mmCIF file of C-alpha atoms (C1' of nucleotides) in Angstrom:
data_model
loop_
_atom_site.group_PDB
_atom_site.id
_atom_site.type_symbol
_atom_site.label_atom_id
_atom_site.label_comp_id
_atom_site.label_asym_id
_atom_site.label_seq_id
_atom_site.Cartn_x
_atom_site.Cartn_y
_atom_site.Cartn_z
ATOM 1 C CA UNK A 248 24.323 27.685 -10.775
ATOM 2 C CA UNK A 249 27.127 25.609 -11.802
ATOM 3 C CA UNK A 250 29.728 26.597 -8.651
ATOM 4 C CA UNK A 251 26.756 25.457 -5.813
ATOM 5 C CA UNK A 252 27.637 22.082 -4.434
ATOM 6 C CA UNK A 253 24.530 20.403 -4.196
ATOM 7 C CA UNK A 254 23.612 17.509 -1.768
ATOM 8 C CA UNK A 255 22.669 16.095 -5.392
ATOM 9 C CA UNK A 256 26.584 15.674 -6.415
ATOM 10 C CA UNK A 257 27.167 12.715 -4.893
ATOM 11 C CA UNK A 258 24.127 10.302 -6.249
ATOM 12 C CA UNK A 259 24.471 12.320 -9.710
ATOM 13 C CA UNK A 260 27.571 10.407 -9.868
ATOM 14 C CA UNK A 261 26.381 7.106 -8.864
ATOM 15 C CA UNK A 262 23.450 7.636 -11.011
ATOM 16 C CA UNK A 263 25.340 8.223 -13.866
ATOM 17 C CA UNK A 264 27.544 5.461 -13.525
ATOM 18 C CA UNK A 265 24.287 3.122 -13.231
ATOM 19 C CA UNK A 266 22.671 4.680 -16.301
ATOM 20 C CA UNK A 267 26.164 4.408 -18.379
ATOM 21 C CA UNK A 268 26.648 0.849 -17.191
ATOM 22 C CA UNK A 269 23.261 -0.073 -18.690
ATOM 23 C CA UNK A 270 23.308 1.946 -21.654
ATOM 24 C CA UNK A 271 20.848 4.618 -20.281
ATOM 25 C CA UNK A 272 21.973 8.203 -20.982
ATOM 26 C CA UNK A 273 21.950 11.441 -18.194
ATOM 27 C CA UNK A 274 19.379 13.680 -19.039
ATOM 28 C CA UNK A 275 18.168 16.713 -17.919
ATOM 29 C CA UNK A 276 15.400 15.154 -16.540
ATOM 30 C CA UNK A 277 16.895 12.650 -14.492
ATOM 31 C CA UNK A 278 19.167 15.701 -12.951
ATOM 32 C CA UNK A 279 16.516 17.340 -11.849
ATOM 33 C CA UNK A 280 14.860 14.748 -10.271
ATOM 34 C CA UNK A 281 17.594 13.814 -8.187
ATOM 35 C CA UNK A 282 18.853 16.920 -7.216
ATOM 36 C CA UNK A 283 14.334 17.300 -5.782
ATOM 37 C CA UNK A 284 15.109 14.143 -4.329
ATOM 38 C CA UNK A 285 18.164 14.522 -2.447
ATOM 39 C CA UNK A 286 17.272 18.081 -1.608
ATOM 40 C CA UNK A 287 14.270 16.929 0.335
ATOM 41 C CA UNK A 288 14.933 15.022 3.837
ATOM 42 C CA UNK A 289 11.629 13.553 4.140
ATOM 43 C CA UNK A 290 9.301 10.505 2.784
ATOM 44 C CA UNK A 291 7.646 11.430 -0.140
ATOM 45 C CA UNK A 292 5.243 10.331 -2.778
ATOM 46 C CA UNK A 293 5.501 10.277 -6.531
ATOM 47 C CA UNK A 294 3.307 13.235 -6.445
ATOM 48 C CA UNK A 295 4.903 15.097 -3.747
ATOM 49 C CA UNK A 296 7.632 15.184 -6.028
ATOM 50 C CA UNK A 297 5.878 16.366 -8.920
ATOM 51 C CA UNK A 298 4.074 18.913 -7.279
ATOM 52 C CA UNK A 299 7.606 20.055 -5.331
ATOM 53 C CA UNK A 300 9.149 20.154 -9.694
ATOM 54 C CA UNK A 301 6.360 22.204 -10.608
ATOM 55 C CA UNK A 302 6.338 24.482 -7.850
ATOM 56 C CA UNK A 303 10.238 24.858 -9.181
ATOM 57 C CA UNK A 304 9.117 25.767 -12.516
ATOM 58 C CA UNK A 305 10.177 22.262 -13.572
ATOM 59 C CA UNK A 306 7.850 20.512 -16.330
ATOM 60 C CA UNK A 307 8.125 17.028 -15.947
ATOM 61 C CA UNK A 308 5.642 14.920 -16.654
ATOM 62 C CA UNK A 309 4.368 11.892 -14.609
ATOM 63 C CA UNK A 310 5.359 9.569 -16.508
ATOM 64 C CA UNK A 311 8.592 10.406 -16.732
ATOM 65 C CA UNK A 312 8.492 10.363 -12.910
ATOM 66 C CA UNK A 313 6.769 7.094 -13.174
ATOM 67 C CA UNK A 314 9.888 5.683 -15.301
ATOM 68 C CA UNK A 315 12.694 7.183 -13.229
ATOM 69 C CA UNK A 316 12.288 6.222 -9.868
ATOM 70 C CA UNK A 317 12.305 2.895 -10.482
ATOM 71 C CA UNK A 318 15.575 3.312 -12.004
ATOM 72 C CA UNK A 319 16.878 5.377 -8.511
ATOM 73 C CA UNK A 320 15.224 2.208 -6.786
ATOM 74 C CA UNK A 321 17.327 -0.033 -8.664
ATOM 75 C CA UNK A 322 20.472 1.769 -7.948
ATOM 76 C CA UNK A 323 20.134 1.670 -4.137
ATOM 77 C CA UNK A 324 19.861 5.897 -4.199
ATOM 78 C CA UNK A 325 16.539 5.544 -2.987
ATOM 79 C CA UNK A 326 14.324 3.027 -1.748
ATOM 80 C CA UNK A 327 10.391 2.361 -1.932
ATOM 81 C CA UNK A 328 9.228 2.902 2.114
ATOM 82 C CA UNK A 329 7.941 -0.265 3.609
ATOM 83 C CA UNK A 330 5.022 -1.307 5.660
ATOM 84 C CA UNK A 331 1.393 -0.643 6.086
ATOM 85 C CA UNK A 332 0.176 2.012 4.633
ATOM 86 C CA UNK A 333 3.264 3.513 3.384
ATOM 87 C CA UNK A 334 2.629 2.457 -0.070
ATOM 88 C CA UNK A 335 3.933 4.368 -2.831
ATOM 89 C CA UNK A 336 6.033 6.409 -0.327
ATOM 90 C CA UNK A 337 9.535 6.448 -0.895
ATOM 91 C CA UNK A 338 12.826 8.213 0.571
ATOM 92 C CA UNK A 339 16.650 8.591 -0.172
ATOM 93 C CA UNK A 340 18.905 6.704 1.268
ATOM 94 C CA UNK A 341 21.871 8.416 1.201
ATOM 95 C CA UNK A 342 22.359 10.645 4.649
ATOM 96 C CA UNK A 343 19.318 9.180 5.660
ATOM 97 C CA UNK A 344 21.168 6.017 7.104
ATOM 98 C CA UNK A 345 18.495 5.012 9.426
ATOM 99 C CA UNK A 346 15.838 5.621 11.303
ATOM 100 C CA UNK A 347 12.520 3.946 13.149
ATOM 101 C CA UNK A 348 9.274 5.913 13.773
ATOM 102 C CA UNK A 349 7.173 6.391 16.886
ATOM 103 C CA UNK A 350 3.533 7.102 15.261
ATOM 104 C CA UNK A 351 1.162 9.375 17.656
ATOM 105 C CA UNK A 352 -2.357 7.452 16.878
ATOM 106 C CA UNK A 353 -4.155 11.346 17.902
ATOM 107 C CA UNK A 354 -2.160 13.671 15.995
ATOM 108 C CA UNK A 355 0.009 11.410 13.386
ATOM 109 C CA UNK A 356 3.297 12.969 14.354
ATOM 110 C CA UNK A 357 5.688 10.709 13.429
ATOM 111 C CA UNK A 358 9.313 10.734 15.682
ATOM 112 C CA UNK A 359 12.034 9.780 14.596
ATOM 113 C CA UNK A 360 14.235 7.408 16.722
ATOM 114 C CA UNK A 361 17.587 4.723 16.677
ATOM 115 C CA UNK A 362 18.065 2.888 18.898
ATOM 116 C CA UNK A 363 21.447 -0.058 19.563
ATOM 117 C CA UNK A 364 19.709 -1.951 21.898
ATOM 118 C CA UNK A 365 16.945 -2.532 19.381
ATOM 119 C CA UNK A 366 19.367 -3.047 16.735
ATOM 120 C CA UNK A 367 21.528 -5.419 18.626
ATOM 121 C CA UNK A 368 18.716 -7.545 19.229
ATOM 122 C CA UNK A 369 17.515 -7.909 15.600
ATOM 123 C CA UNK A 370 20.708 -9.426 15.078
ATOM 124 C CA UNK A 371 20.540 -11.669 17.601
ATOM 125 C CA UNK A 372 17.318 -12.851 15.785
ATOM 126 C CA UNK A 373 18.564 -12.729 12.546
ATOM 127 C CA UNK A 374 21.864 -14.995 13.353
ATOM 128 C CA UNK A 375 19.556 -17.154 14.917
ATOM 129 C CA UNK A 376 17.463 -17.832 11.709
ATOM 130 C CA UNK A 377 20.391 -17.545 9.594
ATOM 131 C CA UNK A 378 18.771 -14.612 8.154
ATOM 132 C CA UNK A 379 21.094 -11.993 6.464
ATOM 133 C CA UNK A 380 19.496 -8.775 7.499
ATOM 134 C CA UNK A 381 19.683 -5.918 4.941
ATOM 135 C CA UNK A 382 17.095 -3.357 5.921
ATOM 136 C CA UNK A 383 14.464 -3.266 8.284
ATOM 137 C CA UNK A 384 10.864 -1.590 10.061
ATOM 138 C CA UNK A 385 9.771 -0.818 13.003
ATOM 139 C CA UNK A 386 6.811 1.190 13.371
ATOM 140 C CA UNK A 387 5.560 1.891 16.973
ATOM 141 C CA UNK A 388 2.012 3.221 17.330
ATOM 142 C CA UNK A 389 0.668 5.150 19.995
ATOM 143 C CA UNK A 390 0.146 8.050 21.849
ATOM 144 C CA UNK A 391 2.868 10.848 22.082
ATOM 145 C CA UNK A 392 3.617 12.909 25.482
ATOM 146 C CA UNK A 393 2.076 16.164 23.916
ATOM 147 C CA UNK A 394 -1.345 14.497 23.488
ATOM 148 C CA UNK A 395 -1.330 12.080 26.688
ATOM 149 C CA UNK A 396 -0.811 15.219 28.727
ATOM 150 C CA UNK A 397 -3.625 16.806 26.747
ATOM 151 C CA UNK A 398 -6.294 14.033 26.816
ATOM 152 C CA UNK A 399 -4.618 10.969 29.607
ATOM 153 C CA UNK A 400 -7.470 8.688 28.902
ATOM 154 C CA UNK A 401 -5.334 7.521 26.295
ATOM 155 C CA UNK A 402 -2.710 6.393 28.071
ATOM 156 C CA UNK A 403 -4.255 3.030 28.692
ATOM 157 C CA UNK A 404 -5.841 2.214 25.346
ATOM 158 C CA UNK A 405 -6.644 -1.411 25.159
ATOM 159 C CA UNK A 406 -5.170 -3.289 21.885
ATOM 160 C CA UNK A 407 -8.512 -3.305 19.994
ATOM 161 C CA UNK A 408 -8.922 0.925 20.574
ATOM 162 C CA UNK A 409 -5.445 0.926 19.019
ATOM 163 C CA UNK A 410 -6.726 -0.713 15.698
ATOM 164 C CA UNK A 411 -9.519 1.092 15.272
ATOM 165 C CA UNK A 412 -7.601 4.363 15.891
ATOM 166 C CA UNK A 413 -4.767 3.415 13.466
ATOM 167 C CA UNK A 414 -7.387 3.390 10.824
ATOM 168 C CA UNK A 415 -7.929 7.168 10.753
ATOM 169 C CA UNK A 416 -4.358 6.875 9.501
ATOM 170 C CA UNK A 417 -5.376 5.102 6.414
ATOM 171 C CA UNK A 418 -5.128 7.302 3.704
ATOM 172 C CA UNK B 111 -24.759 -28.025 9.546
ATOM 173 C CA UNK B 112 -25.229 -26.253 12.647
ATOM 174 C CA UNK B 113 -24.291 -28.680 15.075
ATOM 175 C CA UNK B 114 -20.967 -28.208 13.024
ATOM 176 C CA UNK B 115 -17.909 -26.710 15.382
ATOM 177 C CA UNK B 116 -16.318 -24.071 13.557
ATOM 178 C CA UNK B 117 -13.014 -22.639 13.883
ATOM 179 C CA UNK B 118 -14.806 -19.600 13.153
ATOM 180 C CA UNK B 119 -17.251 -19.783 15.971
ATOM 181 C CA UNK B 120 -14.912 -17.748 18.209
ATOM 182 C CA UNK B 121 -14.376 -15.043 15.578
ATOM 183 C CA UNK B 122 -18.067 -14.918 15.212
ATOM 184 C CA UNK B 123 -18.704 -14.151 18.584
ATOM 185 C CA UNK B 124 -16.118 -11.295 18.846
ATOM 186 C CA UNK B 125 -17.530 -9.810 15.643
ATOM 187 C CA UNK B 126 -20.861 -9.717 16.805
ATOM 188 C CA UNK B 127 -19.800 -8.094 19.903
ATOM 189 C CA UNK B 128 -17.799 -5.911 17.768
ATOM 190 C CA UNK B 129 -21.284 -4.905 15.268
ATOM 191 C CA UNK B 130 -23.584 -4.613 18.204
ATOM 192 C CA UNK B 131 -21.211 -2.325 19.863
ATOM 193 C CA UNK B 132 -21.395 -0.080 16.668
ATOM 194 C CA UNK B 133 -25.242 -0.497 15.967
ATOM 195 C CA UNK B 134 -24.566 -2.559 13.291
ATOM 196 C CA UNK B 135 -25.745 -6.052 12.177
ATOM 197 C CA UNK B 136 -24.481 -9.526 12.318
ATOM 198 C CA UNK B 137 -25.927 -10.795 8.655
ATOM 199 C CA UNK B 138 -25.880 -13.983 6.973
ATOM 200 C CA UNK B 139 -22.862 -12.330 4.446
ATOM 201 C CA UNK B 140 -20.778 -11.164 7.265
ATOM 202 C CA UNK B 141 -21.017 -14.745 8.721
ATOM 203 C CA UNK B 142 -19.704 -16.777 5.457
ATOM 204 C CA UNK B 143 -16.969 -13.590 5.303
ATOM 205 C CA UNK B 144 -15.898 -14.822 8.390
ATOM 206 C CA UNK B 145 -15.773 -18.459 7.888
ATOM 207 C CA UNK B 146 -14.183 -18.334 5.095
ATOM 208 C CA UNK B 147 -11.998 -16.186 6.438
ATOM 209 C CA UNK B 148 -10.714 -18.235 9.501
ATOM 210 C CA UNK B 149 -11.046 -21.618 7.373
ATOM 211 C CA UNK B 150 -7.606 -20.444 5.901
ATOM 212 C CA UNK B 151 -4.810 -19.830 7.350
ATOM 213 C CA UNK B 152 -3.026 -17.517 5.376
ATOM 214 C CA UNK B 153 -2.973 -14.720 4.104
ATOM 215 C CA UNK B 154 -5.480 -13.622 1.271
ATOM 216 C CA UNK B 155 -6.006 -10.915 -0.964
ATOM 217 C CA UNK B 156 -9.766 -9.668 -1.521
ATOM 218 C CA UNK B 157 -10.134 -11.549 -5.016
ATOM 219 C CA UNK B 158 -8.808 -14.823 -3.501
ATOM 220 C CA UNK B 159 -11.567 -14.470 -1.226
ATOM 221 C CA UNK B 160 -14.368 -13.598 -3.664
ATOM 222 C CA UNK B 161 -12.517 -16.784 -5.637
ATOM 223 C CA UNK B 162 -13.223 -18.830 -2.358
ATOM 224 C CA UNK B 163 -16.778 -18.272 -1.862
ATOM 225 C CA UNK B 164 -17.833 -18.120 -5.217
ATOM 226 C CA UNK B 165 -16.291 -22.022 -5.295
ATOM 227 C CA UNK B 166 -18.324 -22.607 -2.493
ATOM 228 C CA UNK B 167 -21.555 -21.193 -4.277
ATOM 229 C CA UNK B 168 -21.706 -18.191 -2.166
ATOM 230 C CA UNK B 169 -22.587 -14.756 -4.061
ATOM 231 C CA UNK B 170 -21.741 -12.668 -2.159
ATOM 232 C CA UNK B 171 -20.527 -9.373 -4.279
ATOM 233 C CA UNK B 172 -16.772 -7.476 -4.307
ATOM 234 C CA UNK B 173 -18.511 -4.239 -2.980
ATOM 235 C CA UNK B 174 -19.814 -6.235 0.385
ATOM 236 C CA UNK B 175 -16.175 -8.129 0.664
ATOM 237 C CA UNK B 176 -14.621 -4.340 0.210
ATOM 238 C CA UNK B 177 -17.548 -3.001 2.844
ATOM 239 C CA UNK B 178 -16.733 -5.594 5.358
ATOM 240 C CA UNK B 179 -12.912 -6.281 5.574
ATOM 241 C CA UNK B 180 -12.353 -2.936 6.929
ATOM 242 C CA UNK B 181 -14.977 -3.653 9.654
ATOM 243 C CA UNK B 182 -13.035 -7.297 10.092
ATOM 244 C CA UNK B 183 -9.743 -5.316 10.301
ATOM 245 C CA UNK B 184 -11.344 -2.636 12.837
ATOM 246 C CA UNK B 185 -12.456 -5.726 15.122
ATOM 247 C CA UNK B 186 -9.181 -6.802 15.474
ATOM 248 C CA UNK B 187 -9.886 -9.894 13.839
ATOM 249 C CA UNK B 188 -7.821 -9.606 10.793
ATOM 250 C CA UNK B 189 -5.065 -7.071 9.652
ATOM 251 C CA UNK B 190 -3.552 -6.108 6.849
ATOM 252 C CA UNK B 191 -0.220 -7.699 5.631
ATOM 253 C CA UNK B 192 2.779 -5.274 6.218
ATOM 254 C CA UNK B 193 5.682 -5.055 4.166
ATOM 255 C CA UNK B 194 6.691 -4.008 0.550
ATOM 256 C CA UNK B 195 4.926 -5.106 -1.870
ATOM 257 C CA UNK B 196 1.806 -7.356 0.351
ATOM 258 C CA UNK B 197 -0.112 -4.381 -0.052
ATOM 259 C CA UNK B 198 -4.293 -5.724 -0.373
ATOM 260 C CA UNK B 199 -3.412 -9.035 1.764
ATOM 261 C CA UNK B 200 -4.757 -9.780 4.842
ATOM 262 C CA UNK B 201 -4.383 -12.541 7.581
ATOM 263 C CA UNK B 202 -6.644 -13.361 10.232
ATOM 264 C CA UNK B 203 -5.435 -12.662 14.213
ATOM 265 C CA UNK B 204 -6.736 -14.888 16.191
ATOM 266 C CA UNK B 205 -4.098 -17.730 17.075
ATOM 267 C CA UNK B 206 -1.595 -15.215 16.086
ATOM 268 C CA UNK B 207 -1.344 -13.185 18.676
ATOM 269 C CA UNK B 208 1.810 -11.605 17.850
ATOM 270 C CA UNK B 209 4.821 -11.733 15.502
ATOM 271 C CA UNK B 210 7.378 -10.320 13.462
ATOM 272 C CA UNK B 211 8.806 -10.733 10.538
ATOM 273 C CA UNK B 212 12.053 -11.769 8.152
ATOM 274 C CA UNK B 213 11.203 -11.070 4.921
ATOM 275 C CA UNK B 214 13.123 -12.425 1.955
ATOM 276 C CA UNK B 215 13.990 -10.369 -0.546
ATOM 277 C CA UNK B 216 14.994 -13.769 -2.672
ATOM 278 C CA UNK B 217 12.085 -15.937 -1.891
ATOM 279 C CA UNK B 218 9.603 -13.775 -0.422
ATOM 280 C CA UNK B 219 8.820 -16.653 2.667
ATOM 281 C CA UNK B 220 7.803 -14.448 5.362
ATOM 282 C CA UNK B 221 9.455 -16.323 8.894
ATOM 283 C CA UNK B 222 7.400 -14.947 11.772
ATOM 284 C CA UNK B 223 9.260 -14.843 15.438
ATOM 285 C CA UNK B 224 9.057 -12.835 18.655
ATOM 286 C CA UNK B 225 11.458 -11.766 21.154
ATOM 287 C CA UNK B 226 11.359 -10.439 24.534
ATOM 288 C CA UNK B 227 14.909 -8.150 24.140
ATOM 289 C CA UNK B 228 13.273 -6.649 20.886
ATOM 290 C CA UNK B 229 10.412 -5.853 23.000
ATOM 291 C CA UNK B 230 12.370 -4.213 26.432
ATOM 292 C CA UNK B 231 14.513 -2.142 24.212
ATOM 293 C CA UNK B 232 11.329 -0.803 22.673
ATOM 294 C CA UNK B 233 9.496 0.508 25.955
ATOM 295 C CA UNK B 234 12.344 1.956 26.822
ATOM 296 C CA UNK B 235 12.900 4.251 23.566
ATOM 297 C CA UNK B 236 8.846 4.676 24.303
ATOM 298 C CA UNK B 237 10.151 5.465 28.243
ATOM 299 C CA UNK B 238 12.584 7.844 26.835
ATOM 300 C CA UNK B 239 10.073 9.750 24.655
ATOM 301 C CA UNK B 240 7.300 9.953 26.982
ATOM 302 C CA UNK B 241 5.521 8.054 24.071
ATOM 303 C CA UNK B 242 2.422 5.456 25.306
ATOM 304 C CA UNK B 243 2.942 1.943 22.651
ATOM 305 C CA UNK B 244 -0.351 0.260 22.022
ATOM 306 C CA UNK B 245 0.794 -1.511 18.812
ATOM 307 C CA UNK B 246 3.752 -1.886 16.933
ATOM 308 C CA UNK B 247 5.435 -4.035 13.920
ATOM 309 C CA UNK B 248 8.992 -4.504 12.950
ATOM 310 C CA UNK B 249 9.719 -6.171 9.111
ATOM 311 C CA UNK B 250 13.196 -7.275 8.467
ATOM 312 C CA UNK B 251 14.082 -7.270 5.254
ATOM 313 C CA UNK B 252 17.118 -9.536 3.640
ATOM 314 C CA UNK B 253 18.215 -13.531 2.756
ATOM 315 C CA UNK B 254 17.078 -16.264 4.375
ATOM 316 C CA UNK B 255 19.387 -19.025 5.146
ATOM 317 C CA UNK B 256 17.612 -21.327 2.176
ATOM 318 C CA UNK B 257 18.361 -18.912 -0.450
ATOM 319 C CA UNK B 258 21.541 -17.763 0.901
ATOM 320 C CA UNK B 259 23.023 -21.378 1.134
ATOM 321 C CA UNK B 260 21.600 -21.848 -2.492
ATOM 322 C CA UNK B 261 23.107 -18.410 -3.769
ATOM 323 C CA UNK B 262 26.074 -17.572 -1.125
ATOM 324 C CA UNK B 263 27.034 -14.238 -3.310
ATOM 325 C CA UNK B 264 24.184 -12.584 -0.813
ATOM 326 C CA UNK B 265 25.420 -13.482 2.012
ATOM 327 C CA UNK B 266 27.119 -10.137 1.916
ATOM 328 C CA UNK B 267 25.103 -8.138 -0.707
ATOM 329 C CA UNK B 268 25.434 -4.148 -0.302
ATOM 330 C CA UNK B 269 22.850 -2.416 0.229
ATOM 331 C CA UNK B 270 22.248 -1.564 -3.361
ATOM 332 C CA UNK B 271 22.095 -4.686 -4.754
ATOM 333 C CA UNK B 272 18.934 -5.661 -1.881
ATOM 334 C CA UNK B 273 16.997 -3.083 -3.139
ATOM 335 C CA UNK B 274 17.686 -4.375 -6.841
ATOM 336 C CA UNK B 275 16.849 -7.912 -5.702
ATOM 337 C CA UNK B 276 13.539 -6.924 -3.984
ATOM 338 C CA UNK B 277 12.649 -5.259 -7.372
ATOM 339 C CA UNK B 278 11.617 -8.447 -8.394
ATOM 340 C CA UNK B 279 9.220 -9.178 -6.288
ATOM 341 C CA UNK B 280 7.143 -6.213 -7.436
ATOM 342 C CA UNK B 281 4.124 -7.828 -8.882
ATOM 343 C "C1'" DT C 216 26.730 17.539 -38.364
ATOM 344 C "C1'" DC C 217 24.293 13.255 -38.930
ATOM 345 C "C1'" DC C 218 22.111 9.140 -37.321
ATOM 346 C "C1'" DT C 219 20.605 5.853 -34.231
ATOM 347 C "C1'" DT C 220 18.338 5.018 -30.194
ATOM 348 C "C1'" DA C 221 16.761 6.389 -25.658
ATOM 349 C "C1'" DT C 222 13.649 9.614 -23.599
ATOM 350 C "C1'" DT C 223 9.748 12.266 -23.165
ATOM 351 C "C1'" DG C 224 4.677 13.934 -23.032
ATOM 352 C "C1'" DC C 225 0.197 13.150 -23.886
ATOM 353 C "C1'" DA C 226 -3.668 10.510 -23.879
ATOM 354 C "C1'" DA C 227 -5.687 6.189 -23.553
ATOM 355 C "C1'" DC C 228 -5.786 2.379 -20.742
ATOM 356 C "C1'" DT C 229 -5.670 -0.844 -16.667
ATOM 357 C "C1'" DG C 230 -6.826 -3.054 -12.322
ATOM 358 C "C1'" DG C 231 -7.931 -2.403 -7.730
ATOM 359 C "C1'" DT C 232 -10.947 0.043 -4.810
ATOM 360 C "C1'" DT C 233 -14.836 3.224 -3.634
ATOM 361 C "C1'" DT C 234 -19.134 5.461 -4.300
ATOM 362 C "C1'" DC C 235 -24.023 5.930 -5.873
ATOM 363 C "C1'" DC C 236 -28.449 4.456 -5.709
ATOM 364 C "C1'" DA C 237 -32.250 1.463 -5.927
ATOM 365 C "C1'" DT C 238 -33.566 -2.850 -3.780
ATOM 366 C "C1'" DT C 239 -33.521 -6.124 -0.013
ATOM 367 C "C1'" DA C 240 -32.830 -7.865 4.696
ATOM 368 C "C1'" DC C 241 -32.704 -7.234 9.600
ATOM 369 C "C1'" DC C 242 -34.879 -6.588 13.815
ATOM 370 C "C1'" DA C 243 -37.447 -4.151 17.301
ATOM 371 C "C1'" DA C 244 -41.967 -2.304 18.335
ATOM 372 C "C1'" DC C 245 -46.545 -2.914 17.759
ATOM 373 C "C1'" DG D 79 -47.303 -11.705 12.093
ATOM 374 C "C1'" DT D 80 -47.135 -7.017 10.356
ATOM 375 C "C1'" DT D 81 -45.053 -2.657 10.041
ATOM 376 C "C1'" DG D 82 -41.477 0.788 9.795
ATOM 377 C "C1'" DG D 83 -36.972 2.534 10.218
ATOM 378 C "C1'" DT D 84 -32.379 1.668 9.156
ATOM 379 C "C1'" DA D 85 -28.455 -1.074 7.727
ATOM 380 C "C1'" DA D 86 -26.733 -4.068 4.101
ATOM 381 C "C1'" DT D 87 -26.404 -5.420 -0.451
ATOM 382 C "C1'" DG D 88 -25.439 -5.753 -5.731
ATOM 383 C "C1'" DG D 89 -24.345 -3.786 -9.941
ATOM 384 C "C1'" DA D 90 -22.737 -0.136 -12.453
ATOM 385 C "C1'" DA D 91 -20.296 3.881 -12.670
ATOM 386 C "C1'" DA D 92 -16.686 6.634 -10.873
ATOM 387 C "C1'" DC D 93 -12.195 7.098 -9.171
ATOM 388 C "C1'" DC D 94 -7.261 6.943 -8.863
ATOM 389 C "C1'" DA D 95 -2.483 5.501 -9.005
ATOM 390 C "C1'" DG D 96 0.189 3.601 -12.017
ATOM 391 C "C1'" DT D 97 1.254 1.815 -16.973
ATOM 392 C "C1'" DT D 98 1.485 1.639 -21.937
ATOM 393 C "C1'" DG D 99 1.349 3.095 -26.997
ATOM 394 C "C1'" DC D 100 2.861 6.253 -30.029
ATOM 395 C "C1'" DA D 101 4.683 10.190 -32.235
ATOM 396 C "C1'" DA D 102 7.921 13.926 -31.351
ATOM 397 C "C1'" DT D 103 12.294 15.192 -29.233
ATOM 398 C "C1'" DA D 104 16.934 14.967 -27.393
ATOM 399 C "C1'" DA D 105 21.399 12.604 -26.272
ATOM 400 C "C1'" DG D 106 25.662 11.486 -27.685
ATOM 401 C "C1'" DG D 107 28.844 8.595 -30.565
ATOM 402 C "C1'" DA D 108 30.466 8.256 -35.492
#
DNA sequence: TCCTTATTGCAACTGGTTTCCATTACCAAC
DNA sequence: GTTGGTAATGGAAACCAGTTGCAATAAGGA
């Protein structure tokens, strides 16, 4: 159990520097919540995660998970996931350098994109306003090819149907 | 009081448009909702807006603002506030077509802007995945030029120490 | 090993939001 | 104007994610 390199390894260390550095200690706990976290390449919710420990056998309780990840916010291994609806959602950010997300509006399939151009132009925007960019959004709603070739009425939603759609997607 | 002009009068019409469409009912409430609503510009959470019209004398109750914002958000007349940590605010659309947003992680001052590069390099990742846009939204997070100039340390702040700052800001 | 202090789990609590249900208002047909 | 069907409303209760208090436990330096 011991010899497996985990994808944990890396932000164990980090984590336990942070801890040390403000008199916090590395507990058992804390291990196994990072290694969940950094084994997992997706968005997730406080109680993804403790659902996903107790289907491991671990025993955590909420709270615990309630005081941690605020902690692994705080030292940059993970990060609370901006934007509507995305509340309480949060992912890691190490291998996980970045991404944007096409949203299908029928079927919720979120795709994954980056994209220079894009990024370029953000800076543009940024030097422009003197803005020091350190992380940003987008979020493109829609409809994907798989459902436009299924149901092409969609394809020329007006701005209003789009709203109204996007509110199936709240929670 | 009638012969009044209203900045809401537009909104009004829309949202009765919007009701009749839906078999629902343009009543006295929903109107003050919607004055109120378009009287400020900015954004509001529900309580500020139960604040507002109680100030004004109107008693109305929390259930019918929490019943009717959704519908207001469905119209297309407000939205909901993207963005870490303005979850429950809401801004009103009209003469607001569109925008972005720098977000500071110091200050919190949302500066709103648009640009046409932004939105070419978009439809093209949308070209590239077949994918249909009806709506989108793009945050960026980081230090605006007031808070940098004030506090130049963050002009280059790592990653890690953003997500620290933004901590803050949580309510 | 001991001792101090951080950490944990449970249960109670909080604040924002939603639901339930009885009452009231709207509005179209008579 | 009256009636009847249905939507809208208010207040209280329920709900839920997240937080806090407190007693028991565990970490780790002396």
């Amino acid at each position: 159990m011991n010899s497996k390199k985990h994808a944990a390894d890396e932000p164990l260390i980090t984590f336990a520097r942070f801890l040390e550095a403000r008199g916090l200690r590395m507990t058992r706990d804390r291990r196994v919540i990072i290694e969940q976290v950094f084994e997992v390449h997706a968005h997730f919710t406080m109680d993804d995660l403790f659902v996903a420990l107790r289907l491991k056998g671990e025993r955590l309780s909420k709270t615990t998970l309630y005081r941690n990840l605020p902690l692994l916010v705080e030292s940059g291994l993970i990060r609370r996931v901006p934007g509507e609806s995305s509340d309480g959602r949060f992912e890691h950010v190490l291998g996980h350098p970045h991404h944007d997300h096409l949203i299908c509006l029928e079927c919720g399939r979120e795709i994954e994109f980056t994209c220079t151009d894009l990024e370029a132009a953000q800076d543009n925007i940024c030097r422009r306003h003197g803005f020091h960019p350190v992380w940003h959004r987008l979020g493109i709603w829609g409809y994907c090819r798989r459902c436009r070739s299924r149901r092409p009425a969609t394809q020329s939603a007006p701005a209003t149907s789009c709203v109204a759609a996007s509110r199936k997607k709240e929670r």
